[in-house]
Each structure stands twice: as C-alpha cells, then as structure tokens.
Coordinates of C-alpha atoms and ligand atoms in Angstrom, one line a residue:
M1 CA 2.7 21.8 -2.7
I2 CA 3.7 21.7 1.0
D3 CA 7.0 23.2 1.9
D4 CA 7.9 23.4 -1.8
K5 CA 7.5 19.7 -2.1
K6 CA 4.9 17.8 -4.1
V7 CA 2.4 15.8 -2.0
V8 CA 2.3 12.0 -2.1
F9 CA -0.7 10.3 -0.5
S10 CA -1.3 6.6 -0.1
G11 CA -3.9 4.6 1.9
V12 CA -3.0 1.2 3.3
Q13 CA -5.5 -1.3 4.4
P14 CA -5.1 -2.5 8.0
S15 CA -4.4 -6.1 6.9
G16 CA -0.9 -6.4 8.3
N17 CA 0.1 -9.2 6.0
L18 CA 2.4 -7.5 3.5
T19 CA 4.5 -9.6 1.1
I20 CA 8.1 -9.4 0.0
G21 CA 6.5 -8.2 -3.3
N22 CA 5.2 -5.1 -1.4
Y23 CA 8.5 -4.8 0.4
L24 CA 10.9 -5.0 -2.5
G25 CA 8.6 -3.4 -5.0
A26 CA 7.4 -0.5 -3.0
I27 CA 7.8 0.0 0.7
R28 CA 11.5 -0.4 0.9
N29 CA 11.8 2.5 -1.5
F30 CA 9.3 4.8 0.3
S31 CA 12.0 6.1 2.6
E32 CA 13.9 7.8 -0.3
F33 CA 10.6 9.3 -1.3
S34 CA 10.3 11.3 1.8
D35 CA 13.3 13.5 0.9
L36 CA 11.7 14.5 -2.4
Y37 CA 8.0 14.6 -1.5
K38 CA 5.7 15.5 1.4
C39 CA 4.3 12.0 2.2
F40 CA 1.1 11.0 3.9
Y41 CA 0.5 7.3 4.6
C42 CA -2.9 6.6 6.1
V43 CA -4.1 3.4 7.6
V44 CA -7.6 3.2 6.2
D45 CA -9.7 1.7 8.9
M46 CA -12.8 3.5 7.6
H47 CA -12.4 1.7 4.3
A48 CA -11.9 -1.6 6.1
I49 CA -15.4 -1.7 7.6
T50 CA -17.0 -1.9 4.2
V51 CA -16.5 -5.7 4.7
R52 CA -17.4 -7.2 8.1
Q53 CA -14.5 -7.0 10.6
V54 CA -13.9 -8.7 14.0
P55 CA -13.4 -5.5 16.2
A56 CA -10.5 -6.7 18.2
E57 CA -8.7 -7.9 15.1
L58 CA -9.3 -4.6 13.3
R59 CA -7.8 -2.8 16.2
R60 CA -4.8 -5.1 16.4
R61 CA -4.2 -4.9 12.7
T62 CA -4.3 -1.2 12.7
Y63 CA -1.4 -1.1 15.2
E64 CA 0.4 -3.9 13.2
T65 CA 0.1 -2.1 9.9
L66 CA 1.5 1.1 11.4
A67 CA 4.3 -0.9 13.1
L68 CA 5.2 -2.8 10.0
Y69 CA 5.5 0.3 7.9
I70 CA 7.8 1.9 10.5
A71 CA 9.8 -1.4 10.7
C72 CA 10.2 -1.4 6.9
G73 CA 11.9 2.0 7.2
L74 CA 9.2 4.7 7.1
D75 CA 10.4 7.3 9.5
P76 CA 7.5 8.9 11.4
K77 CA 9.5 12.1 11.6
K78 CA 9.8 12.4 7.9
N79 CA 6.4 11.1 6.9
T80 CA 2.9 11.7 8.2
L81 CA 1.7 8.3 9.4
Y82 CA -1.8 8.3 10.8
V83 CA -5.1 6.4 11.1
Q84 CA -8.0 7.5 8.9
S85 CA -10.7 7.5 11.6
H86 CA -8.6 9.9 13.7
V87 CA -9.1 12.6 11.2
P88 CA -12.8 13.3 10.9
A89 CA -12.3 15.5 7.8
H90 CA -12.1 12.3 5.7
A91 CA -15.7 11.4 6.7
E92 CA -16.9 15.0 6.2
L93 CA -15.4 15.4 2.7
G94 CA -16.4 11.9 1.8
W95 CA -20.1 12.9 2.4
I96 CA -19.7 16.1 0.4
L97 CA -18.1 14.3 -2.5
N98 CA -20.9 11.7 -2.5
C99 CA -23.1 14.5 -3.7
Y100 CA -20.7 15.2 -6.6
T101 CA -20.4 11.5 -7.7
M102 CA -22.9 9.8 -10.0
F103 CA -24.6 6.5 -9.2
G104 CA -23.7 5.3 -12.7
E105 CA -20.0 6.1 -12.1
L106 CA -19.9 4.0 -8.9
S107 CA -21.8 1.2 -10.6
R108 CA -19.0 0.8 -13.1
M109 CA -16.3 0.3 -10.5
T110 CA -14.9 -3.2 -11.1
Q111 CA -13.8 -3.6 -7.5
F112 CA -17.4 -3.0 -6.3
K113 CA -18.6 -5.6 -8.7
D114 CA -16.0 -8.1 -7.5
K115 CA -16.5 -7.4 -3.8
S116 CA -20.2 -7.5 -4.0
A117 CA -20.0 -10.9 -5.6
K118 CA -17.6 -12.1 -3.0
H119 CA -19.6 -10.7 0.0
A120 CA -23.1 -11.2 -1.5
D121 CA -24.6 -11.2 2.0
N122 CA -23.3 -7.7 2.8
V123 CA -23.5 -5.5 -0.2
N124 CA -23.7 -2.3 1.9
A125 CA -23.9 1.3 0.8
G126 CA -20.3 1.9 2.1
L127 CA -19.0 -0.7 -0.3
F128 CA -20.7 1.2 -3.1
T129 CA -19.4 4.6 -2.0
Y130 CA -15.9 3.4 -1.1
P131 CA -14.3 5.2 -4.1
T132 CA -15.7 8.6 -3.0
L133 CA -14.1 8.2 0.5
M134 CA -10.9 7.3 -1.3
A135 CA -11.3 10.4 -3.4
A136 CA -11.7 12.4 -0.2
D137 CA -8.6 10.9 1.3
I138 CA -6.6 12.0 -1.7
L139 CA -8.1 15.4 -2.4
L140 CA -8.0 16.6 1.2
Y141 CA -4.2 16.9 1.0
Q142 CA -4.1 18.6 -2.4
T143 CA -2.2 15.5 -3.5
D144 CA -0.1 15.6 -6.6
L145 CA 0.9 11.9 -6.8
V146 CA -0.7 8.7 -5.7
P147 CA 1.3 5.5 -5.8
V148 CA -1.2 2.9 -6.9
G149 CA -1.3 -0.6 -8.2
V150 CA -3.3 -1.5 -11.3
D151 CA -6.2 -2.6 -9.1
Q152 CA -6.7 0.9 -7.8
K153 CA -6.3 2.8 -11.1
Q154 CA -10.0 3.0 -11.8
H155 CA -10.6 4.5 -8.4
L156 CA -7.9 7.1 -9.0
E157 CA -9.4 8.0 -12.3
L158 CA -12.7 8.6 -10.5
A159 CA -11.0 10.8 -8.0
R160 CA -9.6 12.8 -10.8
D161 CA -13.1 13.1 -12.4
I162 CA -14.6 14.2 -9.2
A163 CA -11.9 16.8 -8.6
T164 CA -12.3 18.1 -12.1
R165 CA -16.1 18.3 -11.9
F166 CA -15.9 20.1 -8.5
N167 CA -13.3 22.6 -9.8
G168 CA -15.5 23.1 -12.9
V169 CA -18.5 24.2 -10.8
Y170 CA -16.7 26.2 -8.0
G171 CA -13.4 27.2 -9.5
D172 CA -10.0 25.7 -8.6
T173 CA -10.4 23.9 -5.3
F174 CA -8.6 20.6 -5.6
V175 CA -5.3 19.6 -7.2
V176 CA -6.1 16.9 -9.8
P177 CA -3.9 14.0 -8.7
E178 CA -1.8 11.8 -11.0
P179 CA -1.0 8.1 -10.6
Y180 CA 2.6 7.5 -9.6
M181 CA 4.1 4.4 -11.1
A182 CA 7.3 3.5 -9.3
K183 CA 10.4 3.5 -11.6
S184 CA 12.6 1.7 -9.2
G185 CA 11.5 -1.3 -7.3
A186 CA 11.3 -4.9 -8.5
K187 CA 8.3 -6.8 -9.6
I188 CA 8.1 -10.0 -7.7
A189 CA 6.1 -13.0 -9.0
S190 CA 4.2 -15.8 -7.2
L191 CA 6.4 -18.7 -6.2
A192 CA 3.8 -21.2 -7.4
E193 CA 2.9 -19.5 -10.7
P194 CA 5.8 -17.3 -11.7
T195 CA 4.0 -15.7 -14.5
K196 CA 1.6 -14.1 -12.0
K197 CA 2.2 -11.3 -9.6
M198 CA 2.8 -12.2 -6.0
S199 CA -0.5 -11.3 -4.3
K200 CA -1.1 -11.0 -0.6
S201 CA -4.6 -12.5 -1.0
D202 CA -3.4 -15.6 -2.9
E203 CA -5.1 -18.7 -1.5
N204 CA -2.1 -20.8 -1.9
T205 CA 0.1 -19.6 1.0
N206 CA 3.1 -21.4 -0.4
A207 CA 3.1 -19.0 -3.3
V208 CA 3.5 -15.9 -1.1
V209 CA 6.3 -14.9 1.3
Y210 CA 5.1 -12.5 3.9
I211 CA 7.4 -10.0 5.5
L212 CA 6.6 -11.5 8.9
D213 CA 7.0 -15.1 8.0
S214 CA 9.3 -17.2 10.2
K215 CA 12.7 -18.3 8.8
D216 CA 11.4 -21.9 8.6
D217 CA 8.4 -20.9 6.6
I218 CA 10.5 -18.8 4.3
L219 CA 13.0 -21.6 3.7
R220 CA 10.2 -24.1 3.1
K221 CA 8.4 -21.8 0.6
F222 CA 11.5 -21.2 -1.5
K223 CA 12.4 -24.9 -1.4
R224 CA 8.9 -25.6 -3.0
A225 CA 9.2 -22.7 -5.5
V226 CA 8.3 -23.7 -9.1
T227 CA 11.2 -23.6 -11.5
D228 CA 11.7 -25.4 -14.8
S229 CA 13.1 -28.6 -16.3
D230 CA 16.5 -27.0 -17.0
T231 CA 19.2 -27.1 -14.4
R232 CA 21.2 -23.9 -14.9
V233 CA 20.8 -20.8 -12.8
V234 CA 20.7 -18.2 -15.6
F235 CA 18.4 -15.3 -16.3
A236 CA 16.7 -16.2 -19.6
E237 CA 13.4 -16.0 -21.5
G238 CA 11.0 -18.8 -20.5
K239 CA 12.7 -19.3 -17.1
D240 CA 10.1 -17.3 -15.2
G241 CA 10.6 -19.2 -11.9
I242 CA 14.3 -18.9 -11.9
N243 CA 14.2 -15.3 -13.1
N244 CA 11.9 -14.4 -10.2
L245 CA 14.2 -16.2 -7.7
M246 CA 17.2 -14.4 -9.1
T247 CA 15.4 -11.1 -8.8
I248 CA 14.6 -11.7 -5.2
Y249 CA 18.1 -12.9 -4.5
S250 CA 19.5 -9.8 -6.2
C251 CA 17.3 -7.5 -4.2
F252 CA 18.4 -8.9 -0.9
T253 CA 22.1 -9.3 -1.6
G254 CA 22.7 -6.5 -4.0
K255 CA 24.4 -8.9 -6.4
T256 CA 23.9 -8.5 -10.2
F257 CA 22.5 -11.3 -12.3
D258 CA 26.0 -11.9 -13.8
E259 CA 27.4 -12.4 -10.3
I260 CA 24.6 -14.7 -9.4
E261 CA 25.1 -16.8 -12.5
R262 CA 28.8 -17.2 -11.7
E263 CA 28.1 -18.0 -8.0
F264 CA 25.8 -20.9 -8.9
D265 CA 27.6 -22.1 -12.0
G266 CA 27.8 -25.9 -11.8
K267 CA 25.4 -26.0 -8.8
G268 CA 21.8 -27.2 -8.9
Y269 CA 18.5 -25.5 -8.2
G270 CA 18.4 -27.0 -4.7
D271 CA 21.5 -25.1 -3.6
F272 CA 20.2 -21.9 -5.2
K273 CA 16.8 -22.1 -3.6
L274 CA 18.3 -22.6 -0.2
A275 CA 20.5 -19.6 -0.8
V276 CA 17.6 -17.4 -1.8
G277 CA 15.6 -18.5 1.3
E278 CA 18.6 -17.7 3.5
A279 CA 19.1 -14.3 2.0
C280 CA 15.5 -13.5 2.2
A281 CA 15.1 -14.6 5.8
D282 CA 18.3 -12.7 6.8
G283 CA 17.2 -9.6 4.9
L284 CA 13.9 -9.6 6.7
A285 CA 15.2 -10.4 10.2
P286 CA 15.8 -6.8 11.2
V287 CA 12.3 -5.8 10.0
R288 CA 10.8 -8.7 12.0
E289 CA 12.8 -7.7 15.1
E290 CA 11.9 -4.0 14.8
F291 CA 8.2 -5.0 14.3
A292 CA 8.2 -7.1 17.5
R293 CA 9.9 -4.3 19.4
L294 CA 7.3 -1.7 18.2
M295 CA 4.4 -4.0 18.9
A296 CA 5.6 -4.2 22.5
D297 CA 5.6 -0.5 22.7
K298 CA 2.0 0.6 22.2
A299 CA 2.7 4.0 23.9
Y300 CA 5.1 4.8 21.1
L301 CA 2.8 3.7 18.4
E302 CA 0.0 5.8 19.9
E303 CA 2.3 8.8 20.0
V304 CA 3.0 8.3 16.3
M305 CA -0.7 8.1 15.6
K306 CA -1.4 11.2 17.6
N307 CA 1.3 13.3 16.0
G308 CA 0.3 12.0 12.6
A309 CA -3.4 12.8 13.1
A310 CA -2.6 16.3 14.4
E311 CA -0.4 17.0 11.4
A312 CA -2.9 15.5 8.9
S313 CA -5.8 17.4 10.4
Y314 CA -4.0 20.7 10.0
Y315 CA -3.8 20.2 6.2
A316 CA -7.1 18.4 5.9
R317 CA -9.0 21.2 7.6
K318 CA -7.6 23.8 5.3
T319 CA -9.0 22.1 2.3
L320 CA -12.3 21.2 4.0
S321 CA -13.0 24.8 5.1
K322 CA -12.4 26.0 1.6
V323 CA -14.8 23.4 0.3
K324 CA -17.5 24.2 2.8
R325 CA -17.3 27.9 2.0
K326 CA -17.5 27.2 -1.7
I327 CA -20.6 25.0 -1.5
G328 CA -22.4 27.5 0.6
Y329 CA -22.2 26.1 4.2
T330 CA -22.5 28.6 6.9
S331 CA -19.7 28.9 9.4
L332 CA -19.6 30.0 13.0
Ligands
LIG1 N1 -8.3 1.5 -1.8 C1 -7.0 1.3 -1.5 C2 -6.7 -0.2 -1.5 O1 -7.6 -1.0 -1.3 C3 -6.6 1.9 -0.2 C4 -6.8 3.3 -0.2 C5 -7.7 4.0 0.5 C6 -6.0 4.3 -1.0 N2 -7.6 5.4 0.2 C7 -6.6 5.5 -0.6 C8 -4.9 4.2 -1.8 C9 -6.0 6.7 -1.2 C10 -4.4 5.3 -2.4 C11 -4.9 6.6 -2.1 O2 -5.5 -0.6 -1.6

C-alpha cells in the first residue's frame, strides 16, 4: 500500500505501435485507475534488448511510448511514468532474484521457447532470465495488482512463486502480486479474422488498426474488414465481424447496440463500415494530435521521465535495501 492505495504496476515494451484494441480495451480506462490505485507504468527498455535493437530506434520508441501513453490520457501527475533503465534498482534486484529462480522454472516459460525459436541466432542469457527481471519490476514496488494479458500470465505466476519462496526463507519481504483482469474495457478482434484477438504483431497490417494510423489508413482498413454474407447490421451469434465493428463503433460513439441497429436499419454494410471508420478516425484524432505535440516537446518528456524515475527510485530503494539486509549484504 502507498498512501492507503493498492499498488498497480505495469511494464510496457517500447514498441510504440499500440492498437485500438489496446486503447479501447485497456489504456483508455487506465486514467480512472489512478484515482483508486497508486500506479506505476514503466517503459521496459531493459527487457527490449533481449532481442537485437537498432539503438536510434530504441531511443525514439522509448520517447514515443511515453508520449503515446500520455496522449491516451495517462496523467504524469497522477501516475508514475518512467523508463526502466533510469532506475538501477531493477537491475540490482533482477540479479538477486536470479539466484532465487530455478533453471528448470525458466526453461518452462512458453515465451522463452517461442522467442528462442523466432530468434534462433540470438538465444542470449537475457532472453532466458527475462522473467526474473519482470519479477523484480513488480516486486520492487510491493505491487498488489498487475494488469496482464494472457501471454504474460505465466510470467506473473513465476513472480508470485519467487516472492513466496523468498518470503519463505527470509520472512515477509515482498507482497505477492495478483493478476488484474480488467472488468471494464472492450475486447476488440482482428478485422481480417474476427474470431481472433486484434494483435499488434499481426503480420497482416489490414487486420490491425494502430492508434497512430492516418485517417486514410483507418478508413481503408475498415472498408476491407471481413463481415458475413448477411446484410443486416445486427449484433448476433455467428456475426463475429459485424459484432466486432459494432463494438468498436459503440466504444467511439457511446451508442448502444440497439441504437446502432436502428441507425443502420435498411442500410448496407458499406455505409456502416464507412461510419465505423469515420468514428474511429475522429475518436483518435485528439490522441494523434497530442502525440505529435508531445513528440515535438522532448524537454517536457524528459522532465516526465526524470520526475518519474525519482519517484520510482524512492520506493524501489526501500524494497531493495530491505532485501539486501535480509540476504546478508553489508552496507556502508
Ligand atoms: N513482459 C511484458 C510484455 O512483454 C512487459 C513487462 C515487463 C511487464 N515487466 C513487466 C508487464 C511487469 C507487467 C509487469 O508485455
């Protein structure tokens, strides 16, 4: 607990290409979170180098990711936004936790297996110990809740196991974190295969709408969205494509499914897709504008990073010194 609030921690990869699925399903709701919880959002550049990066791009995407989160409504005054490598406690605790994590546990991580198959020429030790660094991220802040997608659940389970093991040996040191599954927030599907989740790494770029896509791209992608052989805009079983488009339209306009059905009664899919594209492009326009403004103001972004790192360091150091004392390090 910090200031009587539960702690929420999330790490975000500096990839910068977030989708409307991330936006409508999660980020847009983060701002309500900050009233209820003490929130840390960390751009995980240390995790990013487990796969080879072009240095200038990594640097640019670190700024972009921060700018995009702020543009989506995360207020740096109400949330601690910072960059992982600016807080050395992550590296320090990461090393310590490596010594409390078993080789066998890390070998069972499915993401490690997937990534080492995908990057067979660079199966480095960092890729293998990635989950212990992630555990350090979480445990440093005595985190209660971690908003995670299914792909990260196994890593969170491991973080819980490491915390429990450490607490078992040294007495209560870490809060054992719980996964946080968002109750609010829509699930958005791929435009090409509407039974699948919209994924930012989908190779078919027509299936995915990115927050920073241009209006033209957005309209084109919705125009091509897969629907069905029916012609009615109604929310019904078996109409996954239309259901998905109705969900997106509803998120951007605030209209209910009933209202949408009435609005498009007697009209075809073409009109509907155009309307969804327009609503999406209009809804994202302020985010795009704010993003552009922030990216032109590096000094401001750096100030956010600095303040965030100072605040994060304060809490991280508290946990770290406790850990160092418990394991028997000397202190000066
Ligand atoms: N591994 C997460 C991902 O790939 C990113 C991440 C790093 C993270 N540290 C974290 C997520 C801590 C939640 C909590 O998406």
